[in-house]
């Protein structure tokens, strides 16, 4: 059975540098590409779902956003052998769009595009908005903590992973087995 693997980008797959506007600063998070590649081999179907409010805030130009995206896709493909579909919300927090996480629109768009509507999904991210968006679409949620604690009052994830290895092992054990039953 195919499982949508919805992935935040900044702080989850690549280093979070604030508002990414320089492709030279794109660095993959250690273990991310290998973990996503291994999960894809098990039937997970990966896609990036990422807020990019730097565009709305005019901190990042469209040309810079494309350059960062292209560099990320290139590095990720080199490291994993995968060409990830990417879905971005270019809006700011005051734009009231439906695609800015924690709202579910971007995740719904990705799942429809992957032709996995109504199928199991997993949302992996490093922010409470990732967990909330995943919950809003009924996905299993994984928070990549990298040593940080979940804030009081935030929706708790289904699993907190310290590293990509932890995340991948838990997904292989828990989610894949649950959906194979």
PDB file of C-alpha atoms in Angstrom:
ATOM      1  CA  UNK A   1       0.000   0.000   0.000  1.00  0.00           C
ATOM      2  CA  UNK A   2       1.284   3.480  -0.869  1.00  0.00           C
ATOM      3  CA  UNK A   3       1.641   5.976   1.964  1.00  0.00           C
ATOM      4  CA  UNK A   4       2.041   9.703   1.318  1.00  0.00           C
ATOM      5  CA  UNK A   5       5.237  10.943   2.958  1.00  0.00           C
ATOM      6  CA  UNK A   6       4.762  14.698   3.369  1.00  0.00           C
ATOM      7  CA  UNK A   7       7.991  16.467   4.258  1.00  0.00           C
ATOM      8  CA  UNK A   8       8.695  19.960   5.451  1.00  0.00           C
ATOM      9  CA  UNK A   9      11.828  21.343   3.768  1.00  0.00           C
ATOM     10  CA  UNK A  10      13.649  23.954   5.894  1.00  0.00           C
ATOM     11  CA  UNK A  11      14.812  22.458   9.173  1.00  0.00           C
ATOM     12  CA  UNK A  12      13.678  18.972   8.134  1.00  0.00           C
ATOM     13  CA  UNK A  13      15.398  18.107   4.850  1.00  0.00           C
ATOM     14  CA  UNK A  14      17.804  21.043   4.616  1.00  0.00           C
ATOM     15  CA  UNK A  15      19.307  23.407   7.171  1.00  0.00           C
ATOM     16  CA  UNK A  16      16.961  26.185   8.242  1.00  0.00           C
ATOM     17  CA  UNK A  17      18.789  29.435   7.459  1.00  0.00           C
ATOM     18  CA  UNK A  18      15.841  31.726   8.113  1.00  0.00           C
ATOM     19  CA  UNK A  19      14.598  33.006   4.781  1.00  0.00           C
ATOM     20  CA  UNK A  20      16.568  30.969   2.228  1.00  0.00           C
ATOM     21  CA  UNK A  21      17.734  33.244  -0.573  1.00  0.00           C
ATOM     22  CA  UNK A  22      21.203  31.922  -1.434  1.00  0.00           C
ATOM     23  CA  UNK A  23      21.590  28.523  -3.115  1.00  0.00           C
ATOM     24  CA  UNK A  24      25.183  28.333  -1.847  1.00  0.00           C
ATOM     25  CA  UNK A  25      23.789  28.005   1.704  1.00  0.00           C
ATOM     26  CA  UNK A  26      21.649  24.943   0.903  1.00  0.00           C
ATOM     27  CA  UNK A  27      22.907  22.032   3.003  1.00  0.00           C
ATOM     28  CA  UNK A  28      21.000  18.788   3.494  1.00  0.00           C
ATOM     29  CA  UNK A  29      20.262  17.611   7.030  1.00  0.00           C
ATOM     30  CA  UNK A  30      22.454  14.560   7.741  1.00  0.00           C
ATOM     31  CA  UNK A  31      20.580  11.331   7.153  1.00  0.00           C
ATOM     32  CA  UNK A  32      17.545  12.924   5.485  1.00  0.00           C
ATOM     33  CA  UNK A  33      18.185  11.807   1.901  1.00  0.00           C
ATOM     34  CA  UNK A  34      19.090   8.233   2.864  1.00  0.00           C
ATOM     35  CA  UNK A  35      16.058   7.909   5.142  1.00  0.00           C
ATOM     36  CA  UNK A  36      13.621   9.238   2.529  1.00  0.00           C
ATOM     37  CA  UNK A  37      15.180   6.992  -0.138  1.00  0.00           C
ATOM     38  CA  UNK A  38      14.823   3.926   2.107  1.00  0.00           C
ATOM     39  CA  UNK A  39      11.228   4.807   3.009  1.00  0.00           C
ATOM     40  CA  UNK A  40      10.371   5.297  -0.682  1.00  0.00           C
ATOM     41  CA  UNK A  41      11.615   1.756  -1.346  1.00  0.00           C
ATOM     42  CA  UNK A  42       9.058   0.547   1.234  1.00  0.00           C
ATOM     43  CA  UNK A  43       6.108   2.213  -0.509  1.00  0.00           C
ATOM     44  CA  UNK A  44       6.163   5.672   1.015  1.00  0.00           C
ATOM     45  CA  UNK A  45       5.594   8.325  -1.670  1.00  0.00           C
ATOM     46  CA  UNK A  46       7.538  11.482  -0.713  1.00  0.00           C
ATOM     47  CA  UNK A  47       6.663  15.102  -1.445  1.00  0.00           C
ATOM     48  CA  UNK A  48       7.864  18.393   0.015  1.00  0.00           C
ATOM     49  CA  UNK A  49       5.267  20.745   1.559  1.00  0.00           C
ATOM     50  CA  UNK A  50       6.859  23.998   2.701  1.00  0.00           C
ATOM     51  CA  UNK A  51       5.830  27.481   3.800  1.00  0.00           C
ATOM     52  CA  UNK A  52       7.973  30.114   2.067  1.00  0.00           C
ATOM     53  CA  UNK A  53       6.682  33.389   3.474  1.00  0.00           C
ATOM     54  CA  UNK A  54       9.940  35.146   2.569  1.00  0.00           C
ATOM     55  CA  UNK A  55       8.344  35.702  -0.834  1.00  0.00           C
ATOM     56  CA  UNK A  56       5.292  37.512   0.589  1.00  0.00           C
ATOM     57  CA  UNK A  57       7.519  39.460   2.969  1.00  0.00           C
ATOM     58  CA  UNK A  58       9.753  40.468   0.011  1.00  0.00           C
ATOM     59  CA  UNK A  59      12.806  39.138   1.823  1.00  0.00           C
ATOM     60  CA  UNK A  60      13.287  36.518  -0.881  1.00  0.00           C
ATOM     61  CA  UNK A  61      12.788  37.313  -4.566  1.00  0.00           C
ATOM     62  CA  UNK A  62      11.136  34.808  -6.907  1.00  0.00           C
ATOM     63  CA  UNK A  63      14.481  34.348  -8.676  1.00  0.00           C
ATOM     64  CA  UNK A  64      16.208  33.567  -5.360  1.00  0.00           C
ATOM     65  CA  UNK A  65      13.424  31.159  -4.346  1.00  0.00           C
ATOM     66  CA  UNK A  66      13.779  29.262  -7.614  1.00  0.00           C
ATOM     67  CA  UNK A  67      17.578  29.133  -7.258  1.00  0.00           C
ATOM     68  CA  UNK A  68      17.309  27.746  -3.707  1.00  0.00           C
ATOM     69  CA  UNK A  69      14.652  25.246  -4.801  1.00  0.00           C
ATOM     70  CA  UNK A  70      16.740  24.092  -7.774  1.00  0.00           C
ATOM     71  CA  UNK A  71      19.828  23.636  -5.590  1.00  0.00           C
ATOM     72  CA  UNK A  72      17.847  21.715  -2.969  1.00  0.00           C
ATOM     73  CA  UNK A  73      16.298  19.423  -5.605  1.00  0.00           C
ATOM     74  CA  UNK A  74      19.725  18.861  -7.186  1.00  0.00           C
ATOM     75  CA  UNK A  75      21.455  17.998  -3.890  1.00  0.00           C
ATOM     76  CA  UNK A  76      18.592  15.805  -2.722  1.00  0.00           C
ATOM     77  CA  UNK A  77      18.482  13.894  -6.024  1.00  0.00           C
ATOM     78  CA  UNK A  78      22.266  13.365  -5.939  1.00  0.00           C
ATOM     79  CA  UNK A  79      22.118  12.052  -2.370  1.00  0.00           C
ATOM     80  CA  UNK A  80      18.951   9.960  -2.652  1.00  0.00           C
ATOM     81  CA  UNK A  81      18.329   9.172  -6.307  1.00  0.00           C
ATOM     82  CA  UNK A  82      14.841  10.701  -5.917  1.00  0.00           C
ATOM     83  CA  UNK A  83      13.249  13.621  -7.708  1.00  0.00           C
ATOM     84  CA  UNK A  84      10.912  15.043  -5.073  1.00  0.00           C
ATOM     85  CA  UNK A  85       7.723  16.831  -6.067  1.00  0.00           C
ATOM     86  CA  UNK A  86       7.638  20.110  -4.138  1.00  0.00           C
ATOM     87  CA  UNK A  87       4.667  22.219  -3.083  1.00  0.00           C
ATOM     88  CA  UNK A  88       5.229  25.676  -1.653  1.00  0.00           C
ATOM     89  CA  UNK A  89       3.026  28.254   0.043  1.00  0.00           C
ATOM     90  CA  UNK A  90       4.405  31.699  -0.891  1.00  0.00           C
ATOM     91  CA  UNK A  91       1.994  33.573   1.389  1.00  0.00           C
ATOM     92  CA  UNK A  92       2.624  35.419   4.628  1.00  0.00           C
ATOM     93  CA  UNK A  93       0.893  34.803   7.952  1.00  0.00           C
ATOM     94  CA  UNK A  94      -1.589  37.659   7.370  1.00  0.00           C
ATOM     95  CA  UNK A  95      -2.653  36.518   3.888  1.00  0.00           C
ATOM     96  CA  UNK A  96      -5.347  34.148   5.217  1.00  0.00           C
ATOM     97  CA  UNK A  97      -4.669  31.548   2.542  1.00  0.00           C
ATOM     98  CA  UNK A  98      -5.641  27.901   2.901  1.00  0.00           C
ATOM     99  CA  UNK A  99      -2.222  26.571   1.935  1.00  0.00           C
ATOM    100  CA  UNK A 100      -0.064  28.019   4.725  1.00  0.00           C
ATOM    101  CA  UNK A 101       0.662  25.437   7.390  1.00  0.00           C
ATOM    102  CA  UNK A 102      -0.872  24.847   9.921  1.00  0.00           C
ATOM    103  CA  UNK A 103      -3.829  24.934   7.523  1.00  0.00           C
ATOM    104  CA  UNK A 104      -4.173  21.741   5.484  1.00  0.00           C
ATOM    105  CA  UNK A 105      -4.455  23.121   1.918  1.00  0.00           C
ATOM    106  CA  UNK A 106      -0.851  22.510   0.850  1.00  0.00           C
ATOM    107  CA  UNK A 107      -0.896  18.952   2.179  1.00  0.00           C
ATOM    108  CA  UNK A 108      -4.222  18.292   0.471  1.00  0.00           C
ATOM    109  CA  UNK A 109      -2.798  19.626  -2.806  1.00  0.00           C
ATOM    110  CA  UNK A 110       0.210  17.322  -2.518  1.00  0.00           C
ATOM    111  CA  UNK A 111      -1.888  14.251  -1.713  1.00  0.00           C
ATOM    112  CA  UNK A 112      -4.210  14.952  -4.662  1.00  0.00           C
ATOM    113  CA  UNK A 113      -1.227  15.433  -6.977  1.00  0.00           C
ATOM    114  CA  UNK A 114       0.313  12.153  -5.779  1.00  0.00           C
ATOM    115  CA  UNK A 115      -3.072  10.484  -6.420  1.00  0.00           C
ATOM    116  CA  UNK A 116      -3.135   9.299  -2.808  1.00  0.00           C
ATOM    117  CA  UNK A 117      -6.299  11.040  -1.640  1.00  0.00           C
ATOM    118  CA  UNK A 118      -7.919   8.885   1.027  1.00  0.00           C
ATOM    119  CA  UNK A 119      -4.754   6.825   1.547  1.00  0.00           C
ATOM    120  CA  UNK A 120      -2.615   6.847   4.694  1.00  0.00           C
ATOM    121  CA  UNK A 121      -0.239   9.769   5.091  1.00  0.00           C
ATOM    122  CA  UNK A 122       2.670  10.793   7.291  1.00  0.00           C
ATOM    123  CA  UNK A 123       3.723  14.411   7.906  1.00  0.00           C
ATOM    124  CA  UNK A 124       7.305  14.992   9.053  1.00  0.00           C
ATOM    125  CA  UNK A 125       8.462  18.413  10.160  1.00  0.00           C
ATOM    126  CA  UNK A 126      10.356  20.444  12.716  1.00  0.00           C
ATOM    127  CA  UNK A 127       7.703  22.978  13.730  1.00  0.00           C
ATOM    128  CA  UNK A 128       4.349  22.846  15.531  1.00  0.00           C
ATOM    129  CA  UNK A 129       2.667  24.086  12.335  1.00  0.00           C
ATOM    130  CA  UNK A 130       3.847  20.908  10.570  1.00  0.00           C
ATOM    131  CA  UNK A 131       2.256  18.742  13.261  1.00  0.00           C
ATOM    132  CA  UNK A 132      -0.977  20.766  13.191  1.00  0.00           C
ATOM    133  CA  UNK A 133      -1.228  20.580   9.376  1.00  0.00           C
ATOM    134  CA  UNK A 134      -0.603  16.845   9.463  1.00  0.00           C
ATOM    135  CA  UNK A 135      -3.285  16.365  12.106  1.00  0.00           C
ATOM    136  CA  UNK A 136      -5.705  18.483  10.047  1.00  0.00           C
ATOM    137  CA  UNK A 137      -5.477  15.980   7.178  1.00  0.00           C
ATOM    138  CA  UNK A 138      -5.514  12.890   9.392  1.00  0.00           C
ATOM    139  CA  UNK A 139      -1.842  12.077   8.851  1.00  0.00           C
ATOM    140  CA  UNK A 140       0.440  10.355  11.304  1.00  0.00           C
ATOM    141  CA  UNK A 141       2.737  13.119  12.544  1.00  0.00           C
ATOM    142  CA  UNK A 142       6.450  12.999  13.293  1.00  0.00           C
ATOM    143  CA  UNK A 143       8.303  15.920  14.823  1.00  0.00           C
ATOM    144  CA  UNK A 144      12.034  15.988  14.137  1.00  0.00           C
ATOM    145  CA  UNK A 145      13.165  17.577  17.377  1.00  0.00           C
ATOM    146  CA  UNK A 146      16.958  17.592  16.984  1.00  0.00           C
ATOM    147  CA  UNK A 147      17.195  18.142  20.754  1.00  0.00           C
ATOM    148  CA  UNK A 148      14.341  20.636  21.127  1.00  0.00           C
ATOM    149  CA  UNK A 149      11.293  20.063  23.328  1.00  0.00           C
ATOM    150  CA  UNK A 150       7.697  20.446  22.199  1.00  0.00           C
ATOM    151  CA  UNK A 151       6.183  23.628  23.650  1.00  0.00           C
ATOM    152  CA  UNK A 152       3.340  23.409  26.141  1.00  0.00           C
ATOM    153  CA  UNK A 153      -0.001  24.010  24.487  1.00  0.00           C
ATOM    154  CA  UNK A 154       1.095  22.743  21.052  1.00  0.00           C
ATOM    155  CA  UNK A 155      -0.488  19.679  19.481  1.00  0.00           C
ATOM    156  CA  UNK A 156       1.733  16.747  20.345  1.00  0.00           C
ATOM    157  CA  UNK A 157       3.023  14.659  17.441  1.00  0.00           C
ATOM    158  CA  UNK A 158       2.432  10.931  17.189  1.00  0.00           C
ATOM    159  CA  UNK A 159       6.184  10.488  17.488  1.00  0.00           C
ATOM    160  CA  UNK A 160       9.138  12.703  18.331  1.00  0.00           C
ATOM    161  CA  UNK A 161      12.378  11.713  16.619  1.00  0.00           C
ATOM    162  CA  UNK A 162      15.774  13.124  17.517  1.00  0.00           C
ATOM    163  CA  UNK A 163      17.363  12.132  14.198  1.00  0.00           C
ATOM    164  CA  UNK A 164      16.374  10.924  10.758  1.00  0.00           C
ATOM    165  CA  UNK A 165      17.552   7.431  11.745  1.00  0.00           C
ATOM    166  CA  UNK A 166      15.079   7.451  14.669  1.00  0.00           C
ATOM    167  CA  UNK A 167      12.321   8.722  12.408  1.00  0.00           C
ATOM    168  CA  UNK A 168      12.937   6.140   9.690  1.00  0.00           C
ATOM    169  CA  UNK A 169      13.154   3.239  12.142  1.00  0.00           C
ATOM    170  CA  UNK A 170       9.882   4.236  13.834  1.00  0.00           C
ATOM    171  CA  UNK A 171       8.079   4.628  10.508  1.00  0.00           C
ATOM    172  CA  UNK A 172       9.318   1.262   9.270  1.00  0.00           C
ATOM    173  CA  UNK A 173       8.214  -0.434  12.509  1.00  0.00           C
ATOM    174  CA  UNK A 174       4.977   1.373  13.195  1.00  0.00           C
ATOM    175  CA  UNK A 175       3.338   2.985  10.208  1.00  0.00           C
ATOM    176  CA  UNK A 176       4.360   0.512   7.495  1.00  0.00           C
ATOM    177  CA  UNK A 177       3.350  -2.463   9.652  1.00  0.00           C
ATOM    178  CA  UNK A 178       0.039  -0.843  10.660  1.00  0.00           C
ATOM    179  CA  UNK A 179      -0.900  -0.172   7.039  1.00  0.00           C
ATOM    180  CA  UNK A 180       0.182  -3.617   5.833  1.00  0.00           C
ATOM    181  CA  UNK A 181      -2.270  -5.272   8.247  1.00  0.00           C
TER     182      UNK A 181
END
